[in-house]
Short mmCIF file of C-alpha atoms and ligand atoms in Angstrom, two decimals:
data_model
loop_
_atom_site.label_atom_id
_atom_site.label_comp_id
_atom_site.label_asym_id
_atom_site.label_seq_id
_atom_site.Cartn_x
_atom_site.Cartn_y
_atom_site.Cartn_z
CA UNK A 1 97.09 104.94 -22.49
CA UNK A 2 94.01 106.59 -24.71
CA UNK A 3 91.11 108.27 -22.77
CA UNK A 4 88.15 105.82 -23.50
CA UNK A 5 85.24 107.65 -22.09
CA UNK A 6 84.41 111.23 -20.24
CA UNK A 7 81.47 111.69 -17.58
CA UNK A 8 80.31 114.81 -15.40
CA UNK A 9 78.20 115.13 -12.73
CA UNK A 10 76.44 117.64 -10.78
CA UNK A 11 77.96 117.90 -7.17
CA UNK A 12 77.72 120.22 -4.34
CA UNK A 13 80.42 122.23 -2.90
CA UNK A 14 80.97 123.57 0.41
CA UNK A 15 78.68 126.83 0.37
CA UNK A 16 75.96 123.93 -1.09
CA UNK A 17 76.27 125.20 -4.52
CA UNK A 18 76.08 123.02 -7.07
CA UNK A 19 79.59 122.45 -9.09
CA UNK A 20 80.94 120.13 -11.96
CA UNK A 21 82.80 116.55 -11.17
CA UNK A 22 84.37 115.03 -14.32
CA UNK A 23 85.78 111.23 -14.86
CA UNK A 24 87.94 110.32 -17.36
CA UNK A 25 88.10 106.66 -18.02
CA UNK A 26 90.99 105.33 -19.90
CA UNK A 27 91.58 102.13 -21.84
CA UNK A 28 93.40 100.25 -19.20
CA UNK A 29 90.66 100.40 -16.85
CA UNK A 30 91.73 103.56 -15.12
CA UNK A 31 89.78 106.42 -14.04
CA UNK A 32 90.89 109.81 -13.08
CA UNK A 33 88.24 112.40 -11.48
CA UNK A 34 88.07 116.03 -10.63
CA UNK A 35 85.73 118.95 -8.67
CA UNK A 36 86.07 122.11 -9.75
CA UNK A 37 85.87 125.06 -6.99
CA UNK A 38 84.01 128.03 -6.70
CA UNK A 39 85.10 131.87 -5.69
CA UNK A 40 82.97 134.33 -3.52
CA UNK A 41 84.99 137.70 -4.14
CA UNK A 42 85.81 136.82 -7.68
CA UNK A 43 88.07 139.20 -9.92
CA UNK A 44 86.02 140.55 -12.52
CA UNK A 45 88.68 139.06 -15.39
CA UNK A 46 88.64 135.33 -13.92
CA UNK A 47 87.82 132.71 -17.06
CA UNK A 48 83.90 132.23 -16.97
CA UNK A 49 82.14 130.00 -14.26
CA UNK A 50 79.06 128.82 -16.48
CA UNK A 51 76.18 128.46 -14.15
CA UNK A 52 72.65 127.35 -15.71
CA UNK A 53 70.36 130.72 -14.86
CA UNK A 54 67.19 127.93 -14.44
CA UNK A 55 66.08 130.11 -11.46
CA UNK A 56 63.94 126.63 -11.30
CA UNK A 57 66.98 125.33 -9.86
CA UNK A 58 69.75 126.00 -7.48
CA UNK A 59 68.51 129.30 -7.90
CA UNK A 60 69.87 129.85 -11.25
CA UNK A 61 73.14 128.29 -9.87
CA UNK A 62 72.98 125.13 -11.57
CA UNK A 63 75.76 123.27 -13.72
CA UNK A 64 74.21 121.54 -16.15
CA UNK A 65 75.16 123.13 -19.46
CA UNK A 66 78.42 122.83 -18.58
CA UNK A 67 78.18 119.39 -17.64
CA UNK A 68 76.35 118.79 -21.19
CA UNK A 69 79.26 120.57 -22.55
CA UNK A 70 81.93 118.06 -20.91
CA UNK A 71 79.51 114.84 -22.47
CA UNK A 72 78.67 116.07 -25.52
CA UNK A 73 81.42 118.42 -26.96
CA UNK A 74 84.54 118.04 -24.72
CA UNK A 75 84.54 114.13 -24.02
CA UNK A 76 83.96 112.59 -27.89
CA UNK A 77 86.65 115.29 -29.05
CA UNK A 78 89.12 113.45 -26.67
CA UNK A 79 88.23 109.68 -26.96
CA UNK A 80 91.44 107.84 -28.71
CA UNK A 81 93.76 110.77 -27.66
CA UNK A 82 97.01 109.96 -25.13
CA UNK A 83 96.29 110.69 -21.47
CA UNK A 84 99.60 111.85 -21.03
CA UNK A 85 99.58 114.31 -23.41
CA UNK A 86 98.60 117.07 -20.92
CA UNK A 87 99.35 120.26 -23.02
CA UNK A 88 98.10 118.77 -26.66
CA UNK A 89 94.75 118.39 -24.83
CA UNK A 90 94.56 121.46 -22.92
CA UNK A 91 95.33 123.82 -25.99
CA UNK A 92 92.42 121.41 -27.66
CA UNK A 93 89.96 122.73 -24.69
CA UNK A 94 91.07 126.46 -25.70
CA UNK A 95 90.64 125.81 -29.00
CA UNK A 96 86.74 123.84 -28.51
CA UNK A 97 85.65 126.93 -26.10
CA UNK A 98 87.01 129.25 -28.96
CA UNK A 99 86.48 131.96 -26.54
CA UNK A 100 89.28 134.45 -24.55
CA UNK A 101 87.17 134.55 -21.57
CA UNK A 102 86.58 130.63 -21.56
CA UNK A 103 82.84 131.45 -22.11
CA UNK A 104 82.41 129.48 -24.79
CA UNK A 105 81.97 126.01 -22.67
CA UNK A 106 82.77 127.33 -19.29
CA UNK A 107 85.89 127.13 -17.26
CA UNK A 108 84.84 125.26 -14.28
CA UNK A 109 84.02 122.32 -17.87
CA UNK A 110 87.75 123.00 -19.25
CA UNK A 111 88.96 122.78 -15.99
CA UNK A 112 87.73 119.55 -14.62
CA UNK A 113 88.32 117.97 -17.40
CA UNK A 114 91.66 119.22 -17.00
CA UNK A 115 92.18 118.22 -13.78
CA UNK A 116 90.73 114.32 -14.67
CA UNK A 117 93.27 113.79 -17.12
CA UNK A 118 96.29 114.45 -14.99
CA UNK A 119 94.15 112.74 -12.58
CA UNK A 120 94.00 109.47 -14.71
CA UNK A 121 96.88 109.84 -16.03
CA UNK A 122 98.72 109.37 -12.60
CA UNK A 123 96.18 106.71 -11.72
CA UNK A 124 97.67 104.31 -15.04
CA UNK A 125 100.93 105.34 -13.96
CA UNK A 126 100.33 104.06 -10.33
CA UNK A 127 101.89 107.27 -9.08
CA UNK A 128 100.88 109.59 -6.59
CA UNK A 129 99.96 112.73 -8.24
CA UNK A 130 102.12 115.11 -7.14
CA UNK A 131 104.92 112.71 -8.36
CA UNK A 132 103.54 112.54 -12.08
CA UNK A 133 103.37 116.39 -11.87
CA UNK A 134 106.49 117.27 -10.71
CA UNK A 135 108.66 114.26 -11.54
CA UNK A 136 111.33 113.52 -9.11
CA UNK A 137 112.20 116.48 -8.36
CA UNK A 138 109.10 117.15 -6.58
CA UNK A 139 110.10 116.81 -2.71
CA UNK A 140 109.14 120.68 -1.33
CA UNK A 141 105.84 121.11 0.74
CA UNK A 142 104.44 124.35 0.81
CA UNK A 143 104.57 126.89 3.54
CA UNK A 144 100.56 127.37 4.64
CA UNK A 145 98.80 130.57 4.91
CA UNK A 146 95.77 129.67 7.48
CA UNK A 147 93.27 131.83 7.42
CA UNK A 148 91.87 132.20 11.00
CA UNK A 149 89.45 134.99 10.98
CA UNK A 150 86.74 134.94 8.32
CA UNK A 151 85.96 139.01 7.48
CA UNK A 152 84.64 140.60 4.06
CA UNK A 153 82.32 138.71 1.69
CA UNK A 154 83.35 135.34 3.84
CA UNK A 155 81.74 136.41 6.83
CA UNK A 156 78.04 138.31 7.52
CA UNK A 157 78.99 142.41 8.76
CA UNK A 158 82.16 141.99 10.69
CA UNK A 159 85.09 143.62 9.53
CA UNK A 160 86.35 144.98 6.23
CA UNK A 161 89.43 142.39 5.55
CA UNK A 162 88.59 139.36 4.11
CA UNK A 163 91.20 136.98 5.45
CA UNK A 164 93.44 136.57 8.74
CA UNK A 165 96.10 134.20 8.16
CA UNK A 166 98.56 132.67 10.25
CA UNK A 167 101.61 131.83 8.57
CA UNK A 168 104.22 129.20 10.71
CA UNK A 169 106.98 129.35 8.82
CA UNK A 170 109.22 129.45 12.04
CA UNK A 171 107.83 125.27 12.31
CA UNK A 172 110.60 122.72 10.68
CA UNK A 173 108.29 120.37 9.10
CA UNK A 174 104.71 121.03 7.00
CA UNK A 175 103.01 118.47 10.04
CA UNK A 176 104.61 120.19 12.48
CA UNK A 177 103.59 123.89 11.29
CA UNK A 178 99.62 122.13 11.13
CA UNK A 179 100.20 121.45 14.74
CA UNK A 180 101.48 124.75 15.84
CA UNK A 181 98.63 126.44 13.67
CA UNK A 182 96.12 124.05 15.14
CA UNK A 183 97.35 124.61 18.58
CA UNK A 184 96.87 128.31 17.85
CA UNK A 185 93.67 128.13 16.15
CA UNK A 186 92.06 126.54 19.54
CA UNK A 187 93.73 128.98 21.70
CA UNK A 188 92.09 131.85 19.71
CA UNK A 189 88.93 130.55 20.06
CA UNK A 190 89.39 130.61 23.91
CA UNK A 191 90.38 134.23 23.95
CA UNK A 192 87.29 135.01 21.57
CA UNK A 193 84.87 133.26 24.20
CA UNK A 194 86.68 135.27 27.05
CA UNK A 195 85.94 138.19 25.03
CA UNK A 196 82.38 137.24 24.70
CA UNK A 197 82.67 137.11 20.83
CA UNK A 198 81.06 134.58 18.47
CA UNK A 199 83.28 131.54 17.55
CA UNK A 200 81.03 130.47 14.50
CA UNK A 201 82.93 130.28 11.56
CA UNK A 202 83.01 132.16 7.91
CA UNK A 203 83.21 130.02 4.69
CA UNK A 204 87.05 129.26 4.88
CA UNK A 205 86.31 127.99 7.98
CA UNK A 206 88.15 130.98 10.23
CA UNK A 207 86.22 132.57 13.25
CA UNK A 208 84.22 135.50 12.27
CA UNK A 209 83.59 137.44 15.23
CA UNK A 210 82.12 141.08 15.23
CA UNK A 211 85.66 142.57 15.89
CA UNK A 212 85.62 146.27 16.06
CA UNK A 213 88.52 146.95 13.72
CA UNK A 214 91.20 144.95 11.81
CA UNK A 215 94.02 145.98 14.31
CA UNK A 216 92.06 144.13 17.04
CA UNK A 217 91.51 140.97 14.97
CA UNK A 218 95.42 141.12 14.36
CA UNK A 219 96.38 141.92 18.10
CA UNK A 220 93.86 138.77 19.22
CA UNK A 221 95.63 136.26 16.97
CA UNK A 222 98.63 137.76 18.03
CA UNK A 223 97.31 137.34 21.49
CA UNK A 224 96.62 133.81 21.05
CA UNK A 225 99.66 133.07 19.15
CA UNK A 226 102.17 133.70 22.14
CA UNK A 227 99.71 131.89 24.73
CA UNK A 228 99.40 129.07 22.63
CA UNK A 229 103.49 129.29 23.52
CA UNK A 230 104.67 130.57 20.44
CA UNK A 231 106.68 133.97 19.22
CA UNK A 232 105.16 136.10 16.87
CA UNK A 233 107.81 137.08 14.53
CA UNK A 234 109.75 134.07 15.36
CA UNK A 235 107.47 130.67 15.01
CA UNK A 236 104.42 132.72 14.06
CA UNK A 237 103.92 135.22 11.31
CA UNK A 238 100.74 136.92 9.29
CA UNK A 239 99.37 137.00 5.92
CA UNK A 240 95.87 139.24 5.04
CA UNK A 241 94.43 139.48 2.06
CA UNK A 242 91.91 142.40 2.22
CA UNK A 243 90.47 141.35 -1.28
CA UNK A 244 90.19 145.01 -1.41
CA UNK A 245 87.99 145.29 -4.81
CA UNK A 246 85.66 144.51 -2.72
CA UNK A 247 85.47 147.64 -0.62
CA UNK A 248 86.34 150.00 -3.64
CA UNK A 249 84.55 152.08 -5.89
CA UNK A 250 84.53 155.26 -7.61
CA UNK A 251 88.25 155.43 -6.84
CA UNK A 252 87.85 155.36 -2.77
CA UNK A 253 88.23 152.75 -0.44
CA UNK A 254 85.35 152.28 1.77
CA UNK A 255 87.28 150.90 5.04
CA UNK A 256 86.48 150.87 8.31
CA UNK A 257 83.44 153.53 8.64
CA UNK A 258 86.17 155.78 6.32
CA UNK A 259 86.79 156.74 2.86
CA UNK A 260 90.13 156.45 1.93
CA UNK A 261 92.76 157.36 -1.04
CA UNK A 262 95.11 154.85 -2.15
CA UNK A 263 98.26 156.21 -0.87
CA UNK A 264 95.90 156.95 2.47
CA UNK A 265 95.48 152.80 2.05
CA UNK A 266 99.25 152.70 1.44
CA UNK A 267 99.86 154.39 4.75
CA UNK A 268 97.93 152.12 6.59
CA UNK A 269 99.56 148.84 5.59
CA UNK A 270 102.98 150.25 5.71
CA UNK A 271 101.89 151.00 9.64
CA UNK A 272 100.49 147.38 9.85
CA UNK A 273 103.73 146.28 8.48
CA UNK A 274 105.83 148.07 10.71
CA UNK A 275 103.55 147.25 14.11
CA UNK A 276 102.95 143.41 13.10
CA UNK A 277 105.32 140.41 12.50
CA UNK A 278 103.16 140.41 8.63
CA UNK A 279 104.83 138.74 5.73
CA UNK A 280 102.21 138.78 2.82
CA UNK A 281 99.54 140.77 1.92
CA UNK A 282 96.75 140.12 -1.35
CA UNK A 283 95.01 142.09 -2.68
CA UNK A 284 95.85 145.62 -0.97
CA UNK A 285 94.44 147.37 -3.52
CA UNK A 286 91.82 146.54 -6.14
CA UNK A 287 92.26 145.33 -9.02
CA UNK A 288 91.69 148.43 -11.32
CA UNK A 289 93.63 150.53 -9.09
CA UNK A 290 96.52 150.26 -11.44
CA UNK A 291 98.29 153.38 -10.09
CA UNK A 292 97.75 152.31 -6.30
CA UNK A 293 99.35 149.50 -7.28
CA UNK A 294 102.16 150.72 -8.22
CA UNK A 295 102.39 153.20 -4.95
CA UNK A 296 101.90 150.16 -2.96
CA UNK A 297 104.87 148.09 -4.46
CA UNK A 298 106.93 151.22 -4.84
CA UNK A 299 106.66 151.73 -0.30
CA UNK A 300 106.46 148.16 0.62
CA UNK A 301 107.49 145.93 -1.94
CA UNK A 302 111.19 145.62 -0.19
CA UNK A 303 109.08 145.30 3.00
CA UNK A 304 106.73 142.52 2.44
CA UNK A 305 105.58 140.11 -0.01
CA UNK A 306 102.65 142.07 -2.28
CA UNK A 307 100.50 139.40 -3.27
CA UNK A 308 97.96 140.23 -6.88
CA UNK A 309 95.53 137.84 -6.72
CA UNK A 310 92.30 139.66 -8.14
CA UNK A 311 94.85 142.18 -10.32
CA UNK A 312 96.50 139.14 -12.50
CA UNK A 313 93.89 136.39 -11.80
CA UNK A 314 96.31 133.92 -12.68
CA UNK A 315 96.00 135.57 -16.32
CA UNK A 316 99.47 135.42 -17.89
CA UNK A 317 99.15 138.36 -20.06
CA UNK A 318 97.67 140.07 -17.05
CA UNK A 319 100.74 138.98 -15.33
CA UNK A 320 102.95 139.92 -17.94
CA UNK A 321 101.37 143.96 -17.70
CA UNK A 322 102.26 143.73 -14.30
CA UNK A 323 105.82 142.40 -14.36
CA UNK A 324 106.29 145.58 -17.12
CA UNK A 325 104.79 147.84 -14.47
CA UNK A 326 106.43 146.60 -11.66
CA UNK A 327 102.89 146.26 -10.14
CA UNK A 328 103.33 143.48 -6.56
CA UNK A 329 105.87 140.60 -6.40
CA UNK A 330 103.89 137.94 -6.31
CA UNK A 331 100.98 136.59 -7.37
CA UNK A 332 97.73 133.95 -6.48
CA UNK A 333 97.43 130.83 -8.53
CA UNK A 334 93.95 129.45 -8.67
CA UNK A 335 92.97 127.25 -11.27
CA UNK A 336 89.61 127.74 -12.26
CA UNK A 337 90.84 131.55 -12.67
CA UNK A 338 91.96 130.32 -15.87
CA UNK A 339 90.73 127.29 -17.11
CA UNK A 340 93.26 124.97 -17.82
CA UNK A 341 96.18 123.00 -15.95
CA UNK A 342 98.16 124.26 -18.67
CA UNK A 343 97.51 128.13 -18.55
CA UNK A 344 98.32 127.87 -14.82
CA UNK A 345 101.75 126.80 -15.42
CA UNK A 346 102.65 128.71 -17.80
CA UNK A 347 101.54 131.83 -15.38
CA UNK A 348 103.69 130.11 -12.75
CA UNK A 349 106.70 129.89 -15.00
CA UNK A 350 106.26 133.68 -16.21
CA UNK A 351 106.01 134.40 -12.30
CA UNK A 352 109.38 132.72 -11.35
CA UNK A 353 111.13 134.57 -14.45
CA UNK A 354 110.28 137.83 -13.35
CA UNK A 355 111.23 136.71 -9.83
CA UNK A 356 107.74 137.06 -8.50
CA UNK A 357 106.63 134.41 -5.60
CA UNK A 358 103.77 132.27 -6.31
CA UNK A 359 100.76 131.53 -3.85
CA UNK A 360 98.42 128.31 -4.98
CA UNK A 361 94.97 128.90 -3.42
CA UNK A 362 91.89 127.41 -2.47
CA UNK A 363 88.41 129.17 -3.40
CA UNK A 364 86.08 129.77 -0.74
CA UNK A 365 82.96 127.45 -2.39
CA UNK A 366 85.42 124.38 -2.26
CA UNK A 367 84.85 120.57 -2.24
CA UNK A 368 87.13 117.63 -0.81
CA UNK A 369 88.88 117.21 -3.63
CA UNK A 370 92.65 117.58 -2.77
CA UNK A 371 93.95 118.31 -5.80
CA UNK A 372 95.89 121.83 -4.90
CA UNK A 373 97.48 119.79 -2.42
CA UNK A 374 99.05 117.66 -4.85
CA UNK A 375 99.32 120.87 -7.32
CA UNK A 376 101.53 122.59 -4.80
CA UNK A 377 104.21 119.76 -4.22
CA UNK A 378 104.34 119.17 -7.83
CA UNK A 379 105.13 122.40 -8.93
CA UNK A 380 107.24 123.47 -5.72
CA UNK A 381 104.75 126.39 -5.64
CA UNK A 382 106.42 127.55 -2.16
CA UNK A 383 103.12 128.54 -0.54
CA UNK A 384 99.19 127.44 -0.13
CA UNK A 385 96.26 128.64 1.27
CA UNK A 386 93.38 126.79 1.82
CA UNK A 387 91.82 128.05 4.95
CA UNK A 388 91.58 127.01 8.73
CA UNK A 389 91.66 124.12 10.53
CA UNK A 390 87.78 123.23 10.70
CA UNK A 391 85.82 122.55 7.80
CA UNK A 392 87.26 119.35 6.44
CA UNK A 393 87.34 120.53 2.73
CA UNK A 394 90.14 122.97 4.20
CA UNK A 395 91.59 120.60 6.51
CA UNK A 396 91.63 117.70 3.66
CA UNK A 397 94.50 119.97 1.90
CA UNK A 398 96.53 120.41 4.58
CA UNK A 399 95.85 116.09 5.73
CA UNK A 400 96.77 115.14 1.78
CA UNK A 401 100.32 117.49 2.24
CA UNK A 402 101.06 115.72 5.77
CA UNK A 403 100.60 112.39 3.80
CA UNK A 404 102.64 114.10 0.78
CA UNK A 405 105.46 114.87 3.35
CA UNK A 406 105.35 111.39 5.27
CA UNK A 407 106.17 109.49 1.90
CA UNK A 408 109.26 112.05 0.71
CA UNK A 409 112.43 110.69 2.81
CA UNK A 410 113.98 113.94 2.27
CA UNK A 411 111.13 116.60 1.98
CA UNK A 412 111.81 119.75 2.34
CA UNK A 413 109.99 122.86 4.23
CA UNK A 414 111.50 126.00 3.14
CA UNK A 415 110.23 128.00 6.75
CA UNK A 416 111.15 131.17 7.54
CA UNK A 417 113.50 131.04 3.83
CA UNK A 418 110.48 131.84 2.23
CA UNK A 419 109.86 135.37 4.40
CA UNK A 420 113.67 136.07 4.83
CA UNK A 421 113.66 139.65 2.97
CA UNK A 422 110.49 140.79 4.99
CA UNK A 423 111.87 139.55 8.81
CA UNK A 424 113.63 141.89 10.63
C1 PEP B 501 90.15 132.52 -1.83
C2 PEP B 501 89.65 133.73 -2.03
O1 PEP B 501 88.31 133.96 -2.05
P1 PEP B 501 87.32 133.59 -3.25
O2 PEP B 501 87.49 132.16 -3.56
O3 PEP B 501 85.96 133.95 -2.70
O4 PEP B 501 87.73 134.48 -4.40
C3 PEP B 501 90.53 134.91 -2.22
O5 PEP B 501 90.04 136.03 -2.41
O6 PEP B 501 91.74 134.78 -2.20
MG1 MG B 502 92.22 136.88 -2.56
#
């Protein structure tokens, strides 16, 4: 099938930012469409958001150069070219922006674009799209990183870490680990109101309370956890991600009211690590802290899973300096960090060489497109994050994976597999 047509529009996402939705319309009547999703505590070397600057509009946040760029540049270049020819017109969206940054026509254009196509292409195919990703050998769901407490630039002045997750790998089935981590999610909110704390929500949809410290917000999901009638360490484990660029600069960490070295940062996780059932941590460091980096991996890269998600920004030569380095052991996939569909698996497939794990994420300005969902079952990522379990562009992942699992007769949920170096 030949793509006949391509349309964007101007949508909002969840923060009520505008972002770009493409359609590609193909000759046997199908149609494929995308949204593209926006980041908060972006890494400075993600692939270039194009936003208008018309401080007329949106307050300069406006899409509609890039969505000129899909109509008038992208879309005629692709008209009469197969659908199913994924990679032949990816490389031709590199080649159109002409740019390394993707500033040339914008990422969030390339991408949903991008995402359309496989989109439409599954639609002609009358497959589900994870299938026409991944083939049949698609049949793994991902293990879910839910982010229950909303710090850092998702939340107003709480507390320095970005993201609480709970991770229940010790469930048996994706549905059922939703249910424990729902289950958990509603008993933490009943041991915030006991503590007379705020149960309003940050932008991933996690409770941002005015904790005093990090350790508490860990010890009152733990807390919640094991009245909800589960085991930390057992049915219930944790993931942060400080996104710790975010509290760096001139070479100190600003945490917690102190100012801290890297190896003083180091020492701080590793006592996390050894006081808390955690299993992942992003972004530890920043993402010019090279050297911390490697200090970091060096102490607790046998210990628990190092995740670079600002440091490679799904970059694969970024990647690649890392995997020489021997900087983390795994890293954050998110699309629009790059661009293309394309780029993303070929970061993925340099990941899995070097035996790094791979993390497929949501952004914190999201829509209710479910694409990652999909994403993640096609490419047997092993593990997602997109958020709690209120805000329905969160929740509308984790309901198109329960769907995912309910049609595989023999899916698979790799659990506590995924963690088994890190539990002791
Ligand atoms: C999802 C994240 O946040 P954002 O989309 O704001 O970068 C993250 O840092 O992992
Ligand atoms: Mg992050």
């Amino acid at each position: 099938m030949v793509i006949k047509k391509v349309h964007a529009r101007e949508i909002l996402d969840s923060r009520g930012n505008p972002t770009i939705e493409v359609e590609v319309f193909l000759d046997d009547g199908s149609i494929g469409r995308a949204a593209v999703p926006s980041g908060a505590s972006t890494g400075s070397r993600e692939a270039l958001e194009l936003r208008d600057k018309d401080p007329k509009r949106f307050k300069g946040r406006g899409v509609r150069k890039a969505i000129a760029n899909v109509m008038e540049i992208i879309g005629p270049e692709l008209i009469g070219l197969s659908v199913f020819d994924q990679e032949f017109i990816d490389r031709k969206l590199i080649i159109l922006d002409g740019t390394p940054d993707k500033s040339g026509l914008g990422a969030n254009a390339l991408l949903g674009v991008s995402m359309a196509v496989a989109r439409a292409a599954a639609v002609s195919l009358d497959l589900p799209l994870f299938r026409y990703l991944g083939g049949v050998t698609a049949g793994e769901l991902p293990v879910p990183m839910m982010n229950v407490i909303n710090g850092g630039r998702h939340a107003d002045n709480n507390i320095d870490i970005q993201e609480f997750m709970i991770v229940p790998a010790g469930a048996s089935s994706f549905s059922e680990a939703v249910r424990m981590a729902a289950e958990v999610f509603h008993t933490l909110k009943e041991v915030l109101q006991e503590k007379n704390y705020s149960t309003s929500v940050g932008d991933e949809g996690g409770f941002a309370p005015n904790l005093v410290s990090s350790k508490e917000a860990i010890e009152t999901i733990l807390h919640a956890a094991s009245r909800a009638g589960y085991v930390p360490g057992k049915d219930i484990f944790l993931a942060l991600d400080p996104a710790a660029s975010e509290f760096y600069s001139d070479g100190i960490y600003h945490f917690e009211g102190e100012d801290m070295t890297a190896s003083q940062m180091v020492e701080y996780y590793a006592d996390l690590v050894q006081k808390y059932p955690i299993v992942s941590i992003e972004d530890g460091l920043a993402e010019d802290d090279w050297d911390g980096w490697s200090i970091l991996t060096e102490k607790l890269g046998e210990r628990v899973q190092l995740v670079g998600d600002d440091i490679f920004v799904t970059n694969p030569a970024i990647l690649q300096r890392g995997i020489d380095k021997g900087v983390a052991n795994s890293v954050l996939i998110k699309l629009n960090q790059i661009g293309t569909i394309t780029e993303t698996l070929a970061t993925m497939r340099l990941a899995r060489k070097a035996g790094y794990t791979t993390v497929l994420s949501h952004r914190s300005g999201e829509t209710e497109d479910t694409f990652i969902a999909d994403f993640a079952v096609g490419t047997q990522v092993g593990q997602i994050k997109s958020g709690s379990l209120s805000r329905s562009e969160r929740v509308a992942k984790y309901n198109q994976l329960m769907r995912i699992e309910e049609t595989l007769k023999e899916a698979v949920y790799p659990g506590v597999e995924m963690y088994r170096k890190y539990i002791r």
